[in-house]
Amino acid sequence: MSTKLFRLVFQLLSNSIRRILWLTKESKNSNSSYFNVHLLVVSNTFYARLARVCVESFLYLHPNSQIIIHCDSETEGELLRQFRVLKFFRRGKVRLDRLSNDSVWQLHKLQIILGMNGTSDIFMDCDLRWNGPIGDDARGKLVFFVEERSLSTYKGVVDALPGNIKKCSEASMKNTSYFSWSGIKILESEYDQILNCWQELYERTLDKTLSSTESISRISEQVVLSVFPELFRLPFV
């Protein structure tokens, strides 16, 4: 057997053993708390396969949790196929919520996160793989995956910001691969302001006369979610 073939067989075997462990056991370091978790899987069936790894690894470390996967007609069938085995071992742990196909995924993500307002629910991107349990509760602070550099250092972002939030151009970009309100509740007027800011920002990214903003459309929801903690003076980690 060649070295390359041996490595491939070893990798396949390792992945199979790890998956059996995720499906049938609980980690000795598992967090027994209940977590209500949201994922967004739309547009491309490739993300359904990533979501399976994300969910199986998460439930291995957080076995008492509930997973809600927001999907569309493009991904629903593949998600049902990918989660057939997990549903046998962890009944009732995963459910699908079918969304309409008439919105871009950035708006879907923003609406899911805003819909979690006032709860300790978690949003996480479907391409995460969990290697350790969630730590201490950060109640009273918004939780982001990681804080990045200033928005002003990202090409085109400041140009794309709507006028009413340009004052926040020095705010830090926050990675929203993981997010929780940790119980914080914003006002309905603030909820509407965030949605309106996103709509204006997204429309500006489509303006062909502002060429430097074209690449911002893909991260438009991340930009808006990065700004509002400073805008509303909310603590975050």
mmCIF file with all atom_site columns, C-alpha atoms in Angstrom, residues 71-77 98-101:
data_model
loop_
_atom_site.group_PDB
_atom_site.id
_atom_site.type_symbol
_atom_site.label_atom_id
_atom_site.label_alt_id
_atom_site.label_comp_id
_atom_site.label_asym_id
_atom_site.label_entity_id
_atom_site.label_seq_id
_atom_site.pdbx_PDB_ins_code
_atom_site.Cartn_x
_atom_site.Cartn_y
_atom_site.Cartn_z
_atom_site.occupancy
_atom_site.B_iso_or_equiv
_atom_site.pdbx_formal_charge
_atom_site.auth_seq_id
_atom_site.auth_comp_id
_atom_site.auth_asym_id
_atom_site.auth_atom_id
_atom_site.pdbx_PDB_model_num
ATOM 1  C CA . CYS A 1 71  ? -33.389 25.846 5.586  1.00 0.00 ? 71  CYS A CA 1
ATOM 2  C CA . ASP A 1 72  ? -35.013 26.409 2.194  1.00 0.00 ? 72  ASP A CA 1
ATOM 3  C CA . SER A 1 73  ? -36.350 24.252 -0.627 1.00 0.00 ? 73  SER A CA 1
ATOM 4  C CA . GLU A 1 74  ? -32.824 23.882 -2.032 1.00 0.00 ? 74  GLU A CA 1
ATOM 5  C CA . THR A 1 75  ? -31.377 22.309 1.125  1.00 0.00 ? 75  THR A CA 1
ATOM 6  C CA . GLU A 1 76  ? -34.293 20.671 2.939  1.00 0.00 ? 76  GLU A CA 1
ATOM 7  C CA . GLY A 1 77  ? -34.049 17.317 1.161  1.00 0.00 ? 77  GLY A CA 1
ATOM 8  C CA . ARG A 1 98  ? -38.263 25.967 6.224  1.00 0.00 ? 98  ARG A CA 1
ATOM 9  C CA . LEU A 1 99  ? -37.800 29.562 5.078  1.00 0.00 ? 99  LEU A CA 1
ATOM 10 C CA . SER A 1 100 ? -39.013 31.237 1.912  1.00 0.00 ? 100 SER A CA 1
ATOM 11 C CA . ASN A 1 101 ? -36.651 31.490 -1.050 1.00 0.00 ? 101 ASN A CA 1
#
